[in-house]
Tab-separated table of C-alpha atoms and ligand atoms in Angstrom:
chain	number	residue	atom	x	y	z
A	14	MET	CA	-33.821	-9.092	77.010
A	15	ASP	CA	-30.092	-9.082	77.691
A	16	SER	CA	-30.419	-9.207	81.470
A	17	PHE	CA	-32.649	-12.260	81.225
A	18	HIS	CA	-30.005	-13.893	79.049
A	19	TYR	CA	-27.270	-13.177	81.631
A	20	GLU	CA	-29.333	-14.413	84.543
A	21	SER	CA	-30.079	-17.668	82.771
A	22	VAL	CA	-26.377	-18.517	82.903
A	23	GLY	CA	-25.874	-17.077	86.387
A	24	LEU	CA	-23.891	-13.942	85.490
A	25	PRO	CA	-23.956	-11.248	88.169
A	26	SER	CA	-25.070	-7.774	87.100
A	27	PRO	CA	-22.313	-5.708	85.415
A	28	SER	CA	-22.108	-3.258	88.336
A	29	GLU	CA	-21.154	-6.103	90.685
A	30	THR	CA	-18.142	-7.420	88.781
A	31	VAL	CA	-17.117	-5.560	85.604
A	32	GLY	CA	-13.756	-3.847	86.105
A	33	LYS	CA	-13.431	-5.369	89.590
A	34	VAL	CA	-11.574	-8.269	91.165
A	35	ILE	CA	-13.888	-11.291	91.504
A	36	THR	CA	-13.618	-13.632	94.471
A	37	CYS	CA	-14.754	-17.105	93.465
A	38	LYS	CA	-14.048	-20.794	93.918
A	39	ALA	CA	-11.275	-22.613	92.086
A	40	ALA	CA	-9.716	-26.063	92.272
A	41	VAL	CA	-6.061	-25.263	92.989
A	42	ALA	CA	-3.243	-27.734	92.346
A	43	TRP	CA	-0.699	-27.034	95.122
A	44	SER	CA	1.833	-29.764	94.377
A	45	PRO	CA	2.270	-32.713	91.973
A	46	GLY	CA	-0.182	-35.557	92.474
A	47	GLU	CA	-1.825	-34.023	95.561
A	48	PRO	CA	-5.631	-33.700	95.454
A	49	LEU	CA	-6.831	-30.351	94.093
A	50	VAL	CA	-8.081	-27.999	96.802
A	51	ILE	CA	-11.319	-26.099	96.198
A	52	GLU	CA	-10.805	-22.693	97.726
A	53	GLU	CA	-11.637	-19.034	97.275
A	54	ILE	CA	-9.299	-17.176	94.955
A	55	LYS	CA	-9.171	-13.692	93.449
A	56	VAL	CA	-9.474	-13.186	89.699
A	57	ASP	CA	-8.316	-9.858	88.266
A	58	PRO	CA	-10.266	-8.026	85.560
A	59	PRO	CA	-9.197	-8.742	81.968
A	60	GLN	CA	-6.461	-6.468	80.595
A	61	LYS	CA	-6.133	-5.171	77.030
A	62	MET	CA	-7.182	-7.839	74.489
A	63	GLU	CA	-8.186	-10.232	77.290
A	64	VAL	CA	-11.520	-11.735	78.275
A	65	ARG	CA	-12.895	-12.915	81.625
A	66	ILE	CA	-15.160	-15.953	81.399
A	67	LYS	CA	-17.617	-17.539	83.780
A	68	ILE	CA	-16.974	-21.251	83.312
A	69	LEU	CA	-20.136	-23.364	83.239
A	70	TYR	CA	-18.663	-26.769	82.377
A	71	THR	CA	-15.193	-28.215	82.302
A	72	SER	CA	-13.806	-31.698	81.750
A	73	ILE	CA	-10.504	-33.439	82.306
A	74	CYS	CA	-8.149	-34.438	79.514
A	75	HIS	CA	-5.074	-36.613	79.831
A	76	THR	CA	-2.858	-33.523	79.500
A	77	ASP	CA	-4.343	-32.177	82.767
A	78	LEU	CA	-3.455	-35.488	84.374
A	79	SER	CA	0.155	-35.279	83.179
A	80	ALA	CA	0.572	-31.702	84.402
A	81	TRP	CA	-1.086	-32.500	87.739
A	82	GLN	CA	1.271	-35.434	88.206
A	83	GLY	CA	4.189	-33.139	87.315
A	84	GLU	CA	5.369	-35.582	84.651
A	85	ASN	CA	7.582	-32.984	83.052
A	86	GLU	CA	9.980	-31.122	85.342
A	87	ARG	CA	9.707	-27.901	83.398
A	88	GLN	CA	5.939	-27.926	83.827
A	89	ARG	CA	6.084	-27.808	87.602
A	90	SER	CA	4.661	-24.371	88.321
A	91	PHE	CA	2.622	-24.591	91.488
A	92	PRO	CA	0.192	-23.470	92.799
A	93	ARG	CA	-1.595	-23.679	89.502
A	94	ILE	CA	-5.109	-23.807	88.076
A	95	LEU	CA	-5.226	-26.634	85.559
A	96	GLY	CA	-7.969	-27.454	83.069
A	97	HIS	CA	-8.302	-26.605	79.383
A	98	GLU	CA	-11.507	-28.254	78.159
A	99	ALA	CA	-14.464	-26.064	79.045
A	100	SER	CA	-17.339	-23.867	77.968
A	101	GLY	CA	-18.848	-20.769	79.485
A	102	VAL	CA	-20.072	-17.246	79.027
A	103	ILE	CA	-18.146	-13.977	78.862
A	104	GLU	CA	-18.463	-11.848	82.010
A	105	SER	CA	-16.377	-8.921	80.715
A	106	VAL	CA	-13.851	-7.991	78.058
A	107	GLY	CA	-10.717	-5.874	78.256
A	108	GLU	CA	-9.863	-2.831	76.144
A	109	GLU	CA	-9.701	-3.240	72.356
A	110	VAL	CA	-11.508	-6.604	72.277
A	111	GLU	CA	-13.824	-6.205	69.319
A	112	ASP	CA	-14.908	-9.676	68.290
A	113	LEU	CA	-16.292	-10.794	71.679
A	114	LYS	CA	-18.686	-9.253	74.188
A	115	ARG	CA	-20.298	-9.867	77.572
A	116	GLY	CA	-22.871	-12.658	77.372
A	117	ASP	CA	-21.273	-14.487	74.408
A	118	HIS	CA	-21.207	-18.273	74.696
A	119	VAL	CA	-17.621	-19.385	74.304
A	120	VAL	CA	-15.188	-22.265	74.271
A	121	PRO	CA	-11.558	-21.688	75.333
A	122	ILE	CA	-8.775	-22.988	73.101
A	123	PHE	CA	-5.300	-23.798	74.383
A	124	THR	CA	-3.639	-22.901	71.114
A	125	GLY	CA	-4.753	-19.430	70.088
A	126	GLU	CA	-5.243	-17.607	66.802
A	127	CYS	CA	-4.308	-13.933	66.752
A	128	GLY	CA	-5.309	-13.679	63.084
A	129	GLU	CA	-2.475	-11.287	62.256
A	130	CYS	CA	0.859	-13.122	62.386
A	131	ALA	CA	2.514	-14.907	59.451
A	132	TYR	CA	1.395	-18.286	60.836
A	133	CYS	CA	-2.238	-17.241	61.264
A	134	LYS	CA	-2.228	-15.812	57.737
A	135	SER	CA	-0.819	-19.040	56.298
A	136	ASP	CA	-3.155	-21.868	55.357
A	137	LYS	CA	-0.325	-24.353	56.026
A	138	THR	CA	-0.484	-24.293	59.840
A	139	ASN	CA	-2.768	-23.644	62.799
A	140	LEU	CA	0.105	-22.507	65.005
A	141	CYS	CA	0.205	-18.849	66.003
A	142	GLU	CA	3.393	-16.921	66.616
A	143	LYS	CA	2.173	-15.422	69.909
A	144	PHE	CA	-0.461	-17.767	71.299
A	145	ARG	CA	0.592	-21.231	70.166
A	146	VAL	CA	0.308	-23.824	72.896
A	147	ASN	CA	3.207	-23.756	75.308
A	148	PRO	CA	2.931	-26.149	78.259
A	149	PHE	CA	5.811	-24.403	80.005
A	150	ARG	CA	4.183	-20.973	80.081
A	151	SER	CA	2.263	-20.307	83.264
A	152	VAL	CA	1.589	-16.572	83.011
A	153	MET	CA	-0.313	-14.280	80.642
A	154	VAL	CA	1.380	-13.556	77.299
A	155	SER	CA	0.821	-9.781	77.455
A	156	ASP	CA	2.656	-8.897	80.679
A	157	GLY	CA	4.122	-12.139	82.058
A	158	LYS	CA	1.910	-11.883	85.157
A	159	THR	CA	-0.905	-14.011	86.549
A	160	ARG	CA	-4.531	-12.925	86.885
A	161	PHE	CA	-5.163	-15.362	89.748
A	162	SER	CA	-4.104	-15.035	93.388
A	163	THR	CA	-4.907	-16.585	96.720
A	164	LYS	CA	-6.920	-14.600	99.242
A	165	GLU	CA	-3.574	-13.646	100.815
A	166	GLY	CA	-2.310	-12.302	97.491
A	167	LYS	CA	0.057	-15.136	96.470
A	168	PRO	CA	0.077	-15.562	92.668
A	169	ILE	CA	-1.491	-18.717	91.247
A	170	PHE	CA	-0.138	-19.849	87.887
A	171	HIS	CA	-2.041	-20.387	84.635
A	172	PHE	CA	-2.062	-23.484	82.438
A	173	LEU	CA	-2.200	-23.949	78.645
A	174	ASN	CA	-3.511	-20.408	77.953
A	175	THR	CA	-6.789	-21.445	79.582
A	176	SER	CA	-7.013	-22.611	83.287
A	177	THR	CA	-10.612	-23.749	83.495
A	178	PHE	CA	-10.921	-25.448	86.900
A	179	THR	CA	-12.296	-22.218	88.328
A	180	GLU	CA	-15.596	-20.351	88.334
A	181	TYR	CA	-13.935	-17.412	86.559
A	182	THR	CA	-10.831	-17.345	84.383
A	183	VAL	CA	-8.988	-14.789	82.265
A	184	LEU	CA	-7.742	-15.610	78.761
A	185	ASP	CA	-6.226	-13.781	75.846
A	186	SER	CA	-9.047	-13.095	73.404
A	187	ALA	CA	-7.027	-15.035	70.799
A	188	CYS	CA	-7.790	-18.162	72.870
A	189	VAL	CA	-11.559	-17.673	73.066
A	190	VAL	CA	-13.981	-18.913	70.408
A	191	LYS	CA	-17.529	-17.631	70.148
A	192	ILE	CA	-20.079	-20.417	69.696
A	193	ASP	CA	-23.615	-20.108	68.371
A	194	SER	CA	-25.861	-19.424	71.381
A	195	ASP	CA	-28.212	-22.215	70.209
A	196	ALA	CA	-25.468	-24.831	70.578
A	197	PRO	CA	-25.692	-26.870	73.808
A	198	LEU	CA	-22.705	-25.610	75.802
A	199	LYS	CA	-22.402	-28.852	77.709
A	200	LYS	CA	-21.470	-30.797	74.573
A	201	MET	CA	-19.449	-27.902	73.140
A	202	THR	CA	-17.040	-28.402	76.056
A	203	LEU	CA	-15.686	-31.430	74.189
A	204	LEU	CA	-14.575	-29.209	71.309
A	205	SER	CA	-12.071	-27.382	73.518
A	206	CYS	CA	-9.515	-30.155	73.041
A	207	GLY	CA	-10.069	-33.920	72.812
A	208	VAL	CA	-12.771	-34.294	70.203
A	209	SER	CA	-11.500	-31.493	67.969
A	210	THR	CA	-8.007	-32.963	68.095
A	211	GLY	CA	-9.215	-36.424	67.062
A	212	VAL	CA	-11.661	-35.259	64.412
A	213	GLY	CA	-9.204	-32.736	62.971
A	214	ALA	CA	-6.450	-35.349	62.789
A	215	VAL	CA	-8.699	-37.320	60.427
A	216	TRP	CA	-10.218	-34.452	58.444
A	217	ASN	CA	-7.336	-31.985	58.244
A	218	THR	CA	-4.070	-33.784	58.983
A	219	ALA	CA	-4.529	-37.235	57.429
A	220	LYS	CA	-7.462	-36.350	55.139
A	221	VAL	CA	-8.676	-39.957	55.477
A	222	GLN	CA	-10.400	-41.150	52.342
A	223	SER	CA	-13.414	-43.408	51.960
A	224	GLY	CA	-12.555	-47.109	51.861
A	225	SER	CA	-9.208	-46.715	53.611
A	226	THR	CA	-7.907	-48.694	56.583
A	227	VAL	CA	-7.074	-47.128	59.918
A	228	ALA	CA	-5.410	-48.218	63.173
A	229	ILE	CA	-5.967	-46.208	66.346
A	230	PHE	CA	-3.645	-46.703	69.314
A	231	GLY	CA	-5.287	-45.616	72.597
A	232	LEU	CA	-9.063	-45.459	72.863
A	233	GLY	CA	-9.587	-42.538	75.238
A	234	ALA	CA	-11.700	-39.599	74.101
A	235	VAL	CA	-8.982	-38.535	71.640
A	236	GLY	CA	-8.659	-41.980	70.010
A	237	LEU	CA	-12.414	-42.475	69.884
A	238	ALA	CA	-12.851	-39.068	68.260
A	239	VAL	CA	-10.472	-40.342	65.559
A	240	ALA	CA	-12.732	-43.414	65.223
A	241	GLU	CA	-15.896	-41.320	65.002
A	242	ALA	CA	-14.394	-39.147	62.259
A	243	ALA	CA	-12.869	-42.086	60.350
A	244	ARG	CA	-16.260	-43.825	60.419
A	245	GLY	CA	-17.821	-40.629	59.083
A	246	ARG	CA	-15.251	-40.551	56.284
A	247	GLY	CA	-16.195	-44.109	55.250
A	248	ALA	CA	-13.081	-45.969	56.380
A	249	SER	CA	-13.545	-49.663	55.581
A	250	LYS	CA	-11.613	-51.060	58.544
A	251	ILE	CA	-10.898	-49.295	61.825
A	252	ILE	CA	-8.632	-51.265	64.141
A	253	GLY	CA	-8.690	-50.118	67.777
A	254	VAL	CA	-5.712	-50.931	70.012
A	255	ASP	CA	-5.933	-50.553	73.795
A	256	ILE	CA	-4.591	-52.368	76.850
A	257	ASN	CA	-7.913	-51.726	78.622
A	258	PRO	CA	-10.515	-54.094	77.109
A	259	ASN	CA	-13.342	-52.050	78.656
A	260	LYS	CA	-12.672	-49.458	75.950
A	261	PHE	CA	-13.716	-51.928	73.282
A	262	ILE	CA	-17.414	-51.795	74.161
A	263	LYS	CA	-17.579	-48.057	73.684
A	264	GLY	CA	-15.314	-48.254	70.650
A	265	LYS	CA	-17.721	-50.501	68.800
A	266	ALA	CA	-20.466	-47.896	69.054
A	267	MET	CA	-18.062	-45.351	67.581
A	268	GLY	CA	-17.102	-47.181	64.450
A	269	ILE	CA	-14.257	-49.474	65.481
A	270	THR	CA	-14.525	-52.694	63.499
A	271	ASP	CA	-11.643	-54.748	64.956
A	272	PHE	CA	-9.918	-54.741	68.332
A	273	ILE	CA	-6.493	-55.683	69.570
A	274	ASN	CA	-5.402	-55.885	73.177
A	275	PRO	CA	-1.581	-55.717	72.924
A	276	LYS	CA	-1.319	-57.816	76.083
A	277	GLU	CA	-2.880	-60.698	74.165
A	278	VAL	CA	-0.494	-60.434	71.196
A	279	VAL	CA	2.374	-62.638	72.303
A	280	ASP	CA	3.661	-64.601	69.338
A	281	VAL	CA	4.190	-61.676	66.919
A	282	ARG	CA	4.892	-57.957	67.169
A	283	LEU	CA	1.825	-55.734	67.231
A	284	HIS	CA	2.563	-54.193	63.843
A	285	GLN	CA	2.915	-57.662	62.296
A	286	LYS	CA	-0.517	-58.542	63.646
A	287	ILE	CA	-1.958	-55.372	62.125
A	288	ARG	CA	-0.299	-56.073	58.794
A	289	GLU	CA	-1.792	-59.587	58.877
A	290	MET	CA	-5.225	-58.114	59.513
A	291	THR	CA	-4.913	-55.905	56.432
A	292	GLY	CA	-3.885	-58.493	53.873
A	293	GLY	CA	-0.183	-58.264	54.729
A	294	GLY	CA	0.420	-54.643	53.750
A	295	GLY	CA	-0.569	-52.615	56.795
A	296	VAL	CA	-3.058	-49.815	57.337
A	297	ASP	CA	-3.252	-46.647	55.275
A	298	TYR	CA	-3.284	-44.479	58.406
A	299	SER	CA	-2.291	-44.978	62.020
A	300	PHE	CA	-3.028	-42.584	64.884
A	301	GLU	CA	-1.024	-42.582	68.132
A	302	CYS	CA	-3.335	-41.357	70.903
A	303	VAL	CA	-1.435	-42.571	73.970
A	304	GLY	CA	1.812	-40.623	74.314
A	305	ASN	CA	4.091	-43.672	74.507
A	306	LEU	CA	7.221	-44.113	72.355
A	307	ASP	CA	6.906	-47.899	72.029
A	308	VAL	CA	3.323	-47.491	70.932
A	309	LEU	CA	4.378	-44.817	68.450
A	310	ARG	CA	7.005	-47.142	66.988
A	311	GLU	CA	4.378	-49.877	66.513
A	312	ALA	CA	1.969	-47.348	65.010
A	313	PHE	CA	4.637	-46.279	62.506
A	314	SER	CA	5.495	-49.847	61.515
A	315	SER	CA	1.803	-50.758	61.160
A	316	THR	CA	1.262	-48.604	58.111
A	317	HIS	CA	1.531	-49.660	54.494
A	318	ASP	CA	4.816	-48.917	52.777
A	319	GLY	CA	4.621	-46.470	49.900
A	320	TRP	CA	1.826	-44.349	51.352
A	321	GLY	CA	1.249	-45.094	55.037
A	322	LEU	CA	0.816	-42.060	57.263
A	323	THR	CA	1.202	-42.015	61.063
A	324	VAL	CA	-0.333	-39.102	62.942
A	325	ILE	CA	0.893	-38.317	66.476
A	326	LEU	CA	-1.783	-36.948	68.813
A	327	GLY	CA	-0.436	-38.230	72.143
A	328	ILE	CA	1.736	-35.952	74.247
A	329	HIS	CA	5.186	-37.442	74.822
A	330	ALA	CA	6.545	-36.042	78.076
A	331	SER	CA	9.604	-38.305	78.151
A	332	PRO	CA	12.869	-36.757	76.886
A	333	THR	CA	13.741	-40.042	75.128
A	334	LEU	CA	13.960	-39.674	71.347
A	335	PHE	CA	11.969	-41.625	68.784
A	336	PRO	CA	13.981	-44.527	67.312
A	337	LEU	CA	13.785	-44.121	63.559
A	338	HIS	CA	16.506	-44.732	60.978
A	339	PRO	CA	16.316	-42.076	58.232
A	340	MET	CA	16.465	-44.779	55.534
A	341	GLU	CA	13.152	-46.126	56.794
A	342	LEU	CA	11.495	-43.039	55.356
A	343	PHE	CA	12.569	-44.192	51.870
A	344	ASP	CA	9.942	-46.912	52.280
A	345	GLY	CA	7.371	-44.185	51.862
A	346	ARG	CA	5.923	-44.218	55.354
A	347	ARG	CA	5.376	-40.717	56.684
A	348	ILE	CA	4.923	-39.449	60.211
A	349	VAL	CA	3.437	-36.151	61.341
A	350	GLY	CA	2.217	-34.532	64.555
A	351	THR	CA	-0.969	-32.571	64.976
A	352	ILE	CA	-1.920	-29.938	67.529
A	353	PHE	CA	-5.645	-29.346	67.935
A	354	GLY	CA	-6.272	-31.429	64.839
A	355	ASP	CA	-4.826	-28.666	62.653
A	356	PHE	CA	-7.977	-26.602	63.184
A	357	LYS	CA	-7.437	-22.857	63.297
A	358	GLY	CA	-9.407	-22.408	66.500
A	359	LYS	CA	-11.109	-19.055	66.197
A	360	SER	CA	-11.965	-19.260	62.522
A	361	GLN	CA	-12.762	-22.964	62.131
A	362	LEU	CA	-14.175	-24.184	65.449
A	363	PRO	CA	-17.600	-22.521	64.926
A	364	LEU	CA	-17.930	-24.603	61.736
A	365	LEU	CA	-17.050	-27.799	63.588
A	366	ALA	CA	-19.617	-26.887	66.265
A	367	HIS	CA	-22.172	-26.521	63.486
A	368	ASP	CA	-21.202	-29.914	62.036
A	369	CYS	CA	-21.670	-31.477	65.473
A	370	MET	CA	-25.100	-29.903	65.850
A	371	CYS	CA	-26.092	-31.271	62.432
A	372	GLY	CA	-25.060	-34.771	63.506
A	373	LYS	CA	-21.972	-35.054	61.277
A	374	VAL	CA	-19.983	-35.796	64.437
A	375	ASN	CA	-21.791	-37.541	67.284
A	376	LEU	CA	-20.708	-36.042	70.611
A	377	ASP	CA	-23.134	-37.918	72.873
A	378	GLU	CA	-20.989	-40.976	73.501
A	379	PHE	CA	-18.009	-39.007	74.845
A	380	ILE	CA	-19.622	-37.781	78.059
A	381	THR	CA	-19.575	-40.868	80.267
A	382	HIS	CA	-19.858	-39.169	83.681
A	383	GLU	CA	-21.055	-35.899	85.215
A	384	LEU	CA	-20.090	-34.523	88.635
A	385	PRO	CA	-20.414	-31.285	90.621
A	386	PHE	CA	-17.305	-29.072	90.944
A	387	GLU	CA	-16.719	-30.192	94.543
A	388	LYS	CA	-16.046	-33.717	93.279
A	389	ILE	CA	-13.357	-32.796	90.755
A	390	ASN	CA	-10.826	-35.121	92.414
A	391	ASP	CA	-13.207	-38.025	91.801
A	392	ALA	CA	-13.247	-37.049	88.137
A	393	PHE	CA	-9.433	-37.263	88.057
A	394	ARG	CA	-9.658	-40.710	89.629
A	395	LEU	CA	-12.134	-41.892	86.966
A	396	LEU	CA	-9.693	-40.934	84.206
A	397	VAL	CA	-6.657	-42.393	85.994
A	398	ASP	CA	-8.544	-45.668	86.450
A	399	GLY	CA	-9.569	-45.727	82.774
A	400	LYS	CA	-13.262	-45.644	83.694
A	401	SER	CA	-14.267	-42.432	81.968
A	402	LEU	CA	-13.885	-40.886	78.563
A	403	ARG	CA	-14.925	-37.441	79.613
A	404	CYS	CA	-16.386	-36.605	83.009
A	405	LEU	CA	-18.232	-33.305	82.719
A	406	ILE	CA	-17.823	-31.084	85.776
A	407	HIS	CA	-20.680	-28.678	86.465
A	408	LEU	CA	-19.581	-25.382	88.001
B	12	LIG	N1	-1.130	-49.410	74.349
B	12	LIG	C1	-2.400	-49.132	73.958
B	12	LIG	N2	-3.225	-48.309	74.641
B	12	LIG	C2	-2.735	-47.753	75.761
B	12	LIG	C3	-1.416	-47.986	76.217
B	12	LIG	C4	-0.593	-48.872	75.463
B	12	LIG	N3	0.635	-49.150	75.834
B	12	LIG	N4	-1.242	-47.264	77.363
B	12	LIG	C5	-2.390	-46.615	77.601
B	12	LIG	N5	-3.300	-46.892	76.645
B	12	LIG	C6	-4.678	-46.407	76.514
B	12	LIG	C7	-5.411	-46.261	77.850
B	12	LIG	O1	-5.936	-47.508	78.306
B	12	LIG	C8	-6.504	-45.263	77.485
B	12	LIG	O2	-7.687	-45.902	77.026
B	12	LIG	O3	-4.657	-45.098	75.983
B	12	LIG	C9	-5.887	-44.456	76.333
B	12	LIG	C10	-5.588	-43.005	76.702
B	12	LIG	O4	-6.807	-42.383	76.947
B	12	LIG	P1	-7.046	-41.224	78.015
B	12	LIG	O5	-6.215	-41.450	79.228
B	12	LIG	O6	-8.524	-41.075	78.162
B	12	LIG	O7	-6.405	-39.935	77.283
B	12	LIG	P2	-7.016	-38.904	76.213
B	12	LIG	O8	-7.603	-37.743	76.943
B	12	LIG	O9	-7.805	-39.616	75.180
B	12	LIG	O10	-5.645	-38.359	75.561
B	12	LIG	C11	-4.806	-39.219	74.828
B	12	LIG	O11	-3.728	-37.418	73.650
B	12	LIG	O12	-4.023	-35.154	74.001
B	12	LIG	C12	-3.227	-36.250	74.259
B	12	LIG	O13	-2.234	-35.767	76.424
B	12	LIG	C13	-3.159	-36.562	75.735
B	12	LIG	O14	-1.357	-38.071	75.446
B	12	LIG	C14	-2.742	-37.984	75.685
B	12	LIG	C15	-3.504	-38.532	74.490
B	13	LIG	ZN1	-6.478	-31.848	76.115
B	14	LIG	ZN1	-1.162	-15.537	65.131
């Protein structure tokens, strides 16, 4: 029965690969902004507490774009295998891995959960002492080495604890979540980052209540996941803000009730417009899903004094600081950041997957394109041009 299961997802027999180096195809980023090169690489077997995964699907998130473009100096580790949204099946596990086994359907998570540190044991955070997301780390946590190399033996760096633009990847088991084998892996790919981040920001970070008003800045997959979750929570007004009006069509289907294109707001500041649209007071919650300081400032000023809450989801690569006078916080507006929507990945993602399968969160609208692995550079282009939400790459 097991062998049939493996074959159905294209796993080679254990004697071919387990404990051995695998030669497979990967999309390697050699330098900032240059097209990824699909080439044969070597992937080492998983070490203690690590897992090697055969990736079946991966997609591209804005964070991959930023790293590929080398937006942040300290992130420039090349050659590198990018990618962090994916799904796949375990090919083999390293010593002492007890909660995962060959054949398990899994989703990688860029911010891990070891389950044992003070952070993992606390219900106040989803950060982990050892495996929390670190965009500047490009090697394995356990030994500071890479598990990828070129055919000539040159090391290839890792990305965000995951590196999914490859047929096989090695991760710490703390960054691998087992998903019910009945769940469609294709859609589960979205839970690796974007959708979980947006949904969790609403459910866990803001705890949006029924009847409340919401403004979402940036209507990519992350912002639209916020919309989908806010709609599910019964928000009465969901204002979507984006400079690309094409996003408005999709946004409507995902619960957005009002749209603003900032380019068309000329006579007043954006936050004044939003306050006007909410009876003068401002929204109860605003979500920044762009990664732009000016946008963040508008998002902050758009909320209602006394109780307004701004949640930061966008990644701000710029070293410029956020302009906020401390006295402004006496007006009762709060601001908070969220990583992975405050979900503890290993323990809570299976529940979110279940909620998605039951229809509590609709994942269908997020996959706007699908392409074979060879066309991964076209998928980057679609995101750069604002044409896709998520382009699913089939490996
Ligand atoms: N004002 C409003 N919207 C903007 C602005 C702006 N100044 N600049 C860009 N946008 C919009 C884009 O038009 C796009 O629709 O923000 C959206 C960003 O969407 P994507 O590029 O698809 O990014 P996404 O994957 O959703 O990630 C959003 O969250 O996880 C982080 O690193 C990620 O910072 C990124 C953010
Ligand atoms: Zn992401
Ligand atoms: Zn931990």
